[in-house]
PDB file of C-alpha atoms in Angstrom:
ATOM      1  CA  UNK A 198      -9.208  36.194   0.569  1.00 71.00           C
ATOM      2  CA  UNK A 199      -6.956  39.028  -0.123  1.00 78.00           C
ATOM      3  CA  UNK A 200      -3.498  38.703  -1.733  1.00 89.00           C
ATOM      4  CA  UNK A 201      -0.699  41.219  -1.986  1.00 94.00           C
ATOM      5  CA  UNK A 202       1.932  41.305  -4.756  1.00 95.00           C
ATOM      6  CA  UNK A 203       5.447  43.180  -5.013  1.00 95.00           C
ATOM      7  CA  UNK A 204       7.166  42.575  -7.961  1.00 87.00           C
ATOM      8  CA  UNK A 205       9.988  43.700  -7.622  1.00 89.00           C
ATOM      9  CA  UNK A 206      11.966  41.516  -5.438  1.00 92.00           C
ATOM     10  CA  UNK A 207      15.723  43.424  -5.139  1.00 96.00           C
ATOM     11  CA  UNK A 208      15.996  47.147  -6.326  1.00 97.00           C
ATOM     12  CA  UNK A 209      19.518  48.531  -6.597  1.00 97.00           C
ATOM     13  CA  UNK A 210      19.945  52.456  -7.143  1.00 97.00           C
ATOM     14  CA  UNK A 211      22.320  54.923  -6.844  1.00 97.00           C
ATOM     15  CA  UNK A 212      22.035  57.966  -4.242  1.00 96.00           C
ATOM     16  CA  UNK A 213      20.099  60.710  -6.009  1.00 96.00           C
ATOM     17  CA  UNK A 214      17.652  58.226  -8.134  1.00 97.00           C
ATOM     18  CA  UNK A 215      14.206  58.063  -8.590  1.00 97.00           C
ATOM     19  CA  UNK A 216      11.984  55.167  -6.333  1.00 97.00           C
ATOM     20  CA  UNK A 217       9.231  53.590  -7.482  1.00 97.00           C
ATOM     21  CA  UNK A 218       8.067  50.164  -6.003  1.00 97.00           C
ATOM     22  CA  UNK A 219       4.941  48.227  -6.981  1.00 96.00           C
ATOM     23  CA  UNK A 220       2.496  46.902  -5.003  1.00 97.00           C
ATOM     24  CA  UNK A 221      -0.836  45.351  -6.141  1.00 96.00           C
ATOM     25  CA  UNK A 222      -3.485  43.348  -4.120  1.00 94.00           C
ATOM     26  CA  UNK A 223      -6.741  41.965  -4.834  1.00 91.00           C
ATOM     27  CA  UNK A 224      -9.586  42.148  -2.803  1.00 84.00           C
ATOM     28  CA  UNK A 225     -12.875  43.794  -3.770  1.00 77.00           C
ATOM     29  CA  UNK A 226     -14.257  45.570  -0.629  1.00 83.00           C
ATOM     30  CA  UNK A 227     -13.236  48.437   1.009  1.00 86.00           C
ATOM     31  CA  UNK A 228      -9.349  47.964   1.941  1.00 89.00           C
ATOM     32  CA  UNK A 229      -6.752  49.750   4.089  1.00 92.00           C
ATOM     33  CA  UNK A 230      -3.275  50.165   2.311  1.00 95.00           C
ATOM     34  CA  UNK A 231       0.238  50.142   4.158  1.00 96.00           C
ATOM     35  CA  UNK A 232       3.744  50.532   3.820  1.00 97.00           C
ATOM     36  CA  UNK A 233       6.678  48.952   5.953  1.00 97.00           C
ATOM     37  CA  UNK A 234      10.277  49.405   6.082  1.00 97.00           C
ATOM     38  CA  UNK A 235      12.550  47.261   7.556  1.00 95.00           C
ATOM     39  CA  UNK A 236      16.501  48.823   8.120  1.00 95.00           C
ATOM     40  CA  UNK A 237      19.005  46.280   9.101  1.00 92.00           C
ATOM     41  CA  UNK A 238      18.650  45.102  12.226  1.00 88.00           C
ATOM     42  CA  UNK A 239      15.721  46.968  13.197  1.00 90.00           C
ATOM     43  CA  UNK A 240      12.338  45.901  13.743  1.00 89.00           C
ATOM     44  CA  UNK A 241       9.316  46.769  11.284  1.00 94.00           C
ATOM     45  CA  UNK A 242       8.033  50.341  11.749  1.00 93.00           C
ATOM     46  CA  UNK A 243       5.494  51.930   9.608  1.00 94.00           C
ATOM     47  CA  UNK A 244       6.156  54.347   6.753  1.00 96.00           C
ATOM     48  CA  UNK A 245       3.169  54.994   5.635  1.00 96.00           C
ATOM     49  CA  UNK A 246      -0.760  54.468   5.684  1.00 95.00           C
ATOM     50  CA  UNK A 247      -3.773  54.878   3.502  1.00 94.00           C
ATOM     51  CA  UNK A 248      -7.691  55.260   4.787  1.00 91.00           C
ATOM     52  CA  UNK A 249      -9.293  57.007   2.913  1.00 89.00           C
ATOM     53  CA  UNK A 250      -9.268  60.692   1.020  1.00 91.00           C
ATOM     54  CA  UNK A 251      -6.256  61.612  -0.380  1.00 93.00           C
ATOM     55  CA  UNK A 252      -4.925  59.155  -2.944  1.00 94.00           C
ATOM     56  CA  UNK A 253      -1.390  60.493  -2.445  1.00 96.00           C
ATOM     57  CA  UNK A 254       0.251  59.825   0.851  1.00 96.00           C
ATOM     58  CA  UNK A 255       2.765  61.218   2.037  1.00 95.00           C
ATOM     59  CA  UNK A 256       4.744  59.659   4.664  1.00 93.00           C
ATOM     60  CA  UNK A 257       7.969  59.821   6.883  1.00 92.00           C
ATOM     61  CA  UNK A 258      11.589  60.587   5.161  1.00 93.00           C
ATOM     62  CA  UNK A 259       9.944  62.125   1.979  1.00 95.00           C
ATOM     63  CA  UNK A 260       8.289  58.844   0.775  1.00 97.00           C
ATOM     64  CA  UNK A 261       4.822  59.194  -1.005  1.00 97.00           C
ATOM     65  CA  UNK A 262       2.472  56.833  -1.818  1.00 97.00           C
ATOM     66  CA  UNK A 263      -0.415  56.701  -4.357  1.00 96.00           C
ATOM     67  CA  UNK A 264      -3.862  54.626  -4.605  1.00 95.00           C
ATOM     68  CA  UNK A 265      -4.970  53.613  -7.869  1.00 94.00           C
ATOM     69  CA  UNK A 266      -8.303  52.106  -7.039  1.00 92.00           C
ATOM     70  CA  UNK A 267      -9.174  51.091 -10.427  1.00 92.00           C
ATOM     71  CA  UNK A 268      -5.288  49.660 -10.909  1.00 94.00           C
ATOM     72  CA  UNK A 269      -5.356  47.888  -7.183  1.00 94.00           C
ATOM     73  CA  UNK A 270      -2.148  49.581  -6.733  1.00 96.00           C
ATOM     74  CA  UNK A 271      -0.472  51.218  -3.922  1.00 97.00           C
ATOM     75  CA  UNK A 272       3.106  51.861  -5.082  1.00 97.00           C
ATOM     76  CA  UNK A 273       5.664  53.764  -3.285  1.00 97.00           C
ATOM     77  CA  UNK A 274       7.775  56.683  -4.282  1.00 97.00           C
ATOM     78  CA  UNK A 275      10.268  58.655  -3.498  1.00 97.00           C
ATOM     79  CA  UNK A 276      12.339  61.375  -5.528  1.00 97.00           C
ATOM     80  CA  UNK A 277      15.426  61.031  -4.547  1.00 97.00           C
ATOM     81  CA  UNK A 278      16.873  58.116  -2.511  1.00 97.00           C
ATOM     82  CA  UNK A 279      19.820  57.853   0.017  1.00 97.00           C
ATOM     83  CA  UNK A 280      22.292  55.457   1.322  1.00 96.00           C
ATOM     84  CA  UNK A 281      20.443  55.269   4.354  1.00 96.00           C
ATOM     85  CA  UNK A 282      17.352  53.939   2.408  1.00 97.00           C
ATOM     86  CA  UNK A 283      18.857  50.768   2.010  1.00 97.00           C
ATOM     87  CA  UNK A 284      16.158  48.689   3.821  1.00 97.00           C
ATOM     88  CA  UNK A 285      13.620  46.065   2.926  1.00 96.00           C
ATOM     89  CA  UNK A 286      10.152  47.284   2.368  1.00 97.00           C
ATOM     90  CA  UNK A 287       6.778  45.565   2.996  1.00 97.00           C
ATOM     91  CA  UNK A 288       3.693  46.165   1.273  1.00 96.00           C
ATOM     92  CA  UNK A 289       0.683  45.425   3.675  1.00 95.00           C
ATOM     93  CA  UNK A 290      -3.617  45.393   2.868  1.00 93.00           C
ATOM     94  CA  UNK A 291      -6.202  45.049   5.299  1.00 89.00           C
ATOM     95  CA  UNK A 292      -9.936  44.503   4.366  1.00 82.00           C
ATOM     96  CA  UNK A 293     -11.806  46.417   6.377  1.00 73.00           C
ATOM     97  CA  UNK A 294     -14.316  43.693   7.607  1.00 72.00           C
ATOM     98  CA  UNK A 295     -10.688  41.716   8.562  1.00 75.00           C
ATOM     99  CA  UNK A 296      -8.348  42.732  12.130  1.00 75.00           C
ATOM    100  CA  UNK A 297      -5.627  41.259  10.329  1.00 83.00           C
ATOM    101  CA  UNK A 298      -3.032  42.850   7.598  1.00 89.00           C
ATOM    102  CA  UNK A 299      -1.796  40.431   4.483  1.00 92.00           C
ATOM    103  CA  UNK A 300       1.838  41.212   3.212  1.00 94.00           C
ATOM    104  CA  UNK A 301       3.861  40.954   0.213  1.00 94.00           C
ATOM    105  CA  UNK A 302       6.892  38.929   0.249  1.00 94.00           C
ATOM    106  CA  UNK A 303       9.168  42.169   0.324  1.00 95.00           C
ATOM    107  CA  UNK A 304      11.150  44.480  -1.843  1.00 96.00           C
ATOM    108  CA  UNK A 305      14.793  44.740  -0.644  1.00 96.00           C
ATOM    109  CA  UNK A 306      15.933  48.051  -1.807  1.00 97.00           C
ATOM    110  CA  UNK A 307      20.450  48.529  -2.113  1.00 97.00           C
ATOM    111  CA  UNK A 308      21.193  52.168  -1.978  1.00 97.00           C
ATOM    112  CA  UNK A 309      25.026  52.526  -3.754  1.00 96.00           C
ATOM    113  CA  UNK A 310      26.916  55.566  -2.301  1.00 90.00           C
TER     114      UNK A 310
ATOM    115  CA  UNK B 435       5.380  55.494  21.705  1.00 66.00           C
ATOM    116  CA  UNK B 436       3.742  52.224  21.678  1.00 63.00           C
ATOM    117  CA  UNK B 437       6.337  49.849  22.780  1.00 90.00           C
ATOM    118  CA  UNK B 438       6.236  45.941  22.167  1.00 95.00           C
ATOM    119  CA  UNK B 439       9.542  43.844  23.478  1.00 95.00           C
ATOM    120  CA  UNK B 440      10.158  40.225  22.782  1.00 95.00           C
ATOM    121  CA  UNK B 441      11.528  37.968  25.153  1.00 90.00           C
ATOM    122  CA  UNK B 442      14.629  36.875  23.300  1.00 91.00           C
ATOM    123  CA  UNK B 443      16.561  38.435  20.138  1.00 92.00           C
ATOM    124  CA  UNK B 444      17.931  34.687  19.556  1.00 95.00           C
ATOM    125  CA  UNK B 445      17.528  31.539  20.938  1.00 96.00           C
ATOM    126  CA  UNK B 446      18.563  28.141  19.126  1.00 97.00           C
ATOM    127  CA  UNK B 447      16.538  24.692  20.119  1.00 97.00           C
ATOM    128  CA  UNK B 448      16.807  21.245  19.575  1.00 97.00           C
ATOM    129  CA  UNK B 449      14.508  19.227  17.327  1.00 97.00           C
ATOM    130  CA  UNK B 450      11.348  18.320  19.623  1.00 97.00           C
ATOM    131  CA  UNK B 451      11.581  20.543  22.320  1.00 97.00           C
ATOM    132  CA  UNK B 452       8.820  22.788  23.351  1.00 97.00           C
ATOM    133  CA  UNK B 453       9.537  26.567  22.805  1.00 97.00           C
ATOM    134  CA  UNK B 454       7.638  29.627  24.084  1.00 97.00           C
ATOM    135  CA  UNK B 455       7.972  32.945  22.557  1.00 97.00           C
ATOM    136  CA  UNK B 456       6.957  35.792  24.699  1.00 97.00           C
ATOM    137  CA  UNK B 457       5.381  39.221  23.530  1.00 97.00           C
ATOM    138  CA  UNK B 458       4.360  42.156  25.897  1.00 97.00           C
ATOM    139  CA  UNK B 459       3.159  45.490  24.366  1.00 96.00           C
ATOM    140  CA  UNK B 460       2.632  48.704  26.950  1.00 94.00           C
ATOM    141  CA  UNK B 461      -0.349  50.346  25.028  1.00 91.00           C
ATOM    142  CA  UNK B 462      -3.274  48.665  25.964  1.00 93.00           C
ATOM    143  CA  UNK B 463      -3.776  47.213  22.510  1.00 94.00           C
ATOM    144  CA  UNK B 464      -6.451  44.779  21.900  1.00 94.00           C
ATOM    145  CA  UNK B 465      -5.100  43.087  19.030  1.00 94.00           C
ATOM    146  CA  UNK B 466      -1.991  41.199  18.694  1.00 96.00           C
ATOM    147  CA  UNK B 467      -0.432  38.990  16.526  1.00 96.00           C
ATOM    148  CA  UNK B 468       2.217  36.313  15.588  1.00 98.00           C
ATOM    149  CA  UNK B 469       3.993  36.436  12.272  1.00 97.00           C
ATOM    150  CA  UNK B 470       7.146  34.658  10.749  1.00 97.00           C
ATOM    151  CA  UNK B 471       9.121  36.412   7.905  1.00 95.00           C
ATOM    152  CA  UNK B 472      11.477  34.223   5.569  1.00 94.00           C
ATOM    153  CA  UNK B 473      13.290  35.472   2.952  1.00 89.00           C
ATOM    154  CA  UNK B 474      10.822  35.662  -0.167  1.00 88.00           C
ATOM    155  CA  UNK B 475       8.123  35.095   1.689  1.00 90.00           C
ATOM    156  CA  UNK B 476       7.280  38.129   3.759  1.00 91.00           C
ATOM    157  CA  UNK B 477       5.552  37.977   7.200  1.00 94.00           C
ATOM    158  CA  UNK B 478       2.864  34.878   7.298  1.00 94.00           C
ATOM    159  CA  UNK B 479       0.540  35.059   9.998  1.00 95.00           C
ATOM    160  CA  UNK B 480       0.557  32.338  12.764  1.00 97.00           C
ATOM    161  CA  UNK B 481      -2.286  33.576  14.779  1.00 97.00           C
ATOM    162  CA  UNK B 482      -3.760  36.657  16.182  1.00 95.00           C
ATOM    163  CA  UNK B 483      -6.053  37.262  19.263  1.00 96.00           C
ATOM    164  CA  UNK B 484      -8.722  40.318  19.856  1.00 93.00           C
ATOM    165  CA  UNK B 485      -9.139  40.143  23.081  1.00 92.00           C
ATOM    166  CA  UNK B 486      -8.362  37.987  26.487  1.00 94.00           C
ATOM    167  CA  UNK B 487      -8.377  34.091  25.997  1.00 91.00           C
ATOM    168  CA  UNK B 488      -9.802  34.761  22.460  1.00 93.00           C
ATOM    169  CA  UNK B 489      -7.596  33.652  19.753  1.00 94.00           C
ATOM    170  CA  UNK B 490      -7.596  33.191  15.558  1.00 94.00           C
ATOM    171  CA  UNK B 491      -5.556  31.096  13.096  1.00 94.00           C
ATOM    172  CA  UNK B 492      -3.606  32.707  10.653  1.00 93.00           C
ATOM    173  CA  UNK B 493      -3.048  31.828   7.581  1.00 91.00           C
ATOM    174  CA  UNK B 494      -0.052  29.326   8.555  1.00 95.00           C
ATOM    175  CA  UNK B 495      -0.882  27.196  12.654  1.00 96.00           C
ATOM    176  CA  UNK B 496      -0.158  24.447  11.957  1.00 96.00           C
ATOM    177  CA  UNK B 497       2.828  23.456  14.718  1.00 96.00           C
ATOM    178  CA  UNK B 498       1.993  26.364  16.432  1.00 97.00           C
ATOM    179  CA  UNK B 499      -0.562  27.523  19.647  1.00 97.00           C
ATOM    180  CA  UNK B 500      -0.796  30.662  21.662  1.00 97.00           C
ATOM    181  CA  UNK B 501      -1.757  31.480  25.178  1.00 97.00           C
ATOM    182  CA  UNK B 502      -3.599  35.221  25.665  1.00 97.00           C
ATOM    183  CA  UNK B 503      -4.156  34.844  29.628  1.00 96.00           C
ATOM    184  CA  UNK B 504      -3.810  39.063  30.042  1.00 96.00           C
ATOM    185  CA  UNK B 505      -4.390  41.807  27.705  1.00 96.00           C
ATOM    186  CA  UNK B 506      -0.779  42.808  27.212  1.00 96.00           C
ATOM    187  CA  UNK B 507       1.281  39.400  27.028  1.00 97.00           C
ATOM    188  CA  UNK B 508       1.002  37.114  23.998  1.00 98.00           C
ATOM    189  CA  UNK B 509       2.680  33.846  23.898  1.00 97.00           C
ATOM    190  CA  UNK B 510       3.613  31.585  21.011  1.00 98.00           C
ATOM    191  CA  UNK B 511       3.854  28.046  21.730  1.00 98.00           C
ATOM    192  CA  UNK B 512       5.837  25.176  19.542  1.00 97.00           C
ATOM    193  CA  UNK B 513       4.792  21.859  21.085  1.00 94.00           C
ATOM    194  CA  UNK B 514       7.788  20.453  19.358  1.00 96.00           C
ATOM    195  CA  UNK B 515       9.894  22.215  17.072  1.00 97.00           C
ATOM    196  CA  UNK B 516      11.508  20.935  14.258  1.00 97.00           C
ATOM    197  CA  UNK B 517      14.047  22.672  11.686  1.00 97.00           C
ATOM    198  CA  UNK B 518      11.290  23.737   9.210  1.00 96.00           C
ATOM    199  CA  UNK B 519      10.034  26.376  12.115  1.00 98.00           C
ATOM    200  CA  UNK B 520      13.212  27.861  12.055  1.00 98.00           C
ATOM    201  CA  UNK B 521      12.668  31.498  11.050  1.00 97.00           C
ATOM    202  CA  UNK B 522      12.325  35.127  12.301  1.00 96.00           C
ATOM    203  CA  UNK B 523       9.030  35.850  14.645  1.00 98.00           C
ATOM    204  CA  UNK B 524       7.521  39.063  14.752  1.00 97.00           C
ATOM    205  CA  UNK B 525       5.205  39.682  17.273  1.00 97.00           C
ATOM    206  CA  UNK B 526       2.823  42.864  16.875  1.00 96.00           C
ATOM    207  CA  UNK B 527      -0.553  44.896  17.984  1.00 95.00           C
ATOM    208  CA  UNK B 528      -2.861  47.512  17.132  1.00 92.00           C
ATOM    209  CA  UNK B 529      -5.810  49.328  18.826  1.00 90.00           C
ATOM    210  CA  UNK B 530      -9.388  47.771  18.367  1.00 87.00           C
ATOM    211  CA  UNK B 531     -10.905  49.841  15.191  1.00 81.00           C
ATOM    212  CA  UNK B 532      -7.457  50.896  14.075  1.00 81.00           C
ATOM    213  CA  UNK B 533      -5.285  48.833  11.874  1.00 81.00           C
ATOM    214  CA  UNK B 534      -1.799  50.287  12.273  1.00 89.00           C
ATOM    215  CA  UNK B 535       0.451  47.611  13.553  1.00 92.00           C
ATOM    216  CA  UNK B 536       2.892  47.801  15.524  1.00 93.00           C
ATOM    217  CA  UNK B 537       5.960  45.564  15.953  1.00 95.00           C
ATOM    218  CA  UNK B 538       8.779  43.963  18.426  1.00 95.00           C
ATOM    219  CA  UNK B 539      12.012  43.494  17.500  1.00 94.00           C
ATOM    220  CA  UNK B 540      11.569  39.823  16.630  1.00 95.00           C
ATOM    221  CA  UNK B 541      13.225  36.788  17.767  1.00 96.00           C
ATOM    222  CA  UNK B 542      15.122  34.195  15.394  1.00 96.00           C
ATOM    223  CA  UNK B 543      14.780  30.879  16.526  1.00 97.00           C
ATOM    224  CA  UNK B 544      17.334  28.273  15.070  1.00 98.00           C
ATOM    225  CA  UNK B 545      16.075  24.637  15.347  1.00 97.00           C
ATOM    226  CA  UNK B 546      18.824  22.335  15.480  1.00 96.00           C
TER     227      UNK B 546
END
């Protein structure tokens, strides 16, 4: 069965720092990668998605994403964070032989002004 | 856009009555799917169906059935609730051969 972990359970930065948030799974096949983001009060839309090619992702509101195959990592970046990034963010894996997506338990990121 | 509503944003219940959840998505999705979030725990999956009357355990049913009688509605069934099922539901669906889910609003149901 595949399993996804986020370590980091509450992030708190300051406008203008550097993101990075972990996400490791384990599952030995073939596996499609994902990243959530939840704002407050808004439902769960998708930030973004790995396939295949590209290990680096880039995806909406200048978040990136890189696979590390060998690391089982997905972890999500982004250079320079805002207020408005306050959100919680989901992790998600899918094995390709599976229709269904496993999640992490979350990563609540506080953006201070 | 692929659009999926939710019946209700809240609704509170008593302890052992039977609740229905209600999810219709406008995109001729195949897939669809029941989740709960809780805090620390992420989204859990209740159950998912693939296609018409076809449906799948998640990883958490137990307390819970569904009802797929057409393609685009998805209905989430608690025979008789009780406080540990209250929680946030997400309902969401994807395209056959494409993974990308997407999700309602959810509803929180409070079980009194």
């Amino acid at each position: 069965a595949q399993s996804v972990s986020q370590h980091n359970h509450h992030v708190i930065l300051s406008e203008a720092a550097s993101l990075e948030l972990g996400c490791n799974y384990s599952y030995g096949g073939t596996v499609n990668l994902f990243w959530y983001v939840q704002y407050p009060g808004q439902h769960l839309q998708l930030l973004l998605k790995y396939f295949s090619g590209d290990p680096l992702v880039k995806g909406i509101k200048g978040f990136e994403a890189e696979f590390i195959k060998s690391k089982f990592s997905f972890n999500l970046r982004k250079p320079s964070v805002q207020w408005s990034d306050t959100a919680e963010y989901f992790c998600a894996v899918n094995a390709l032989s599976a229709r269904q997506l496993t999640f992490g338990s979350g990563t609540q990121l506080t953006v201070l002004p | 856009d692929v659009k999926v509503t939710q019946s209700s944003r809240y609704l509170v219940k008593r302890t052992g009555e039977k609740v229905f959840l209600e999810c219709v998505q406008d995109m001729d999705h195949e897939n669809m799917f029941w989740y709960r979030q809780d805090p620390g725990l992420g989204l859990r999956l209740i159950y998912f169906s693939y296609d018409v009357k076809m449906k799948e355990k998640g990883d958490i049913p137990e307390g819970y059935s569904v009802s797929r009688e057409k393609k685009e509605r998805f209905s989430l069934i608690l025979e008789s609730a009780s406080t540990n099922q209250t929680s946030m539901y997400l309902c969401a669906s994807s395209k056959q051969g494409e993974n990308t889910q997407y999700f309602g609003p959810g509803t929180r149901l409070t079980v009194l």
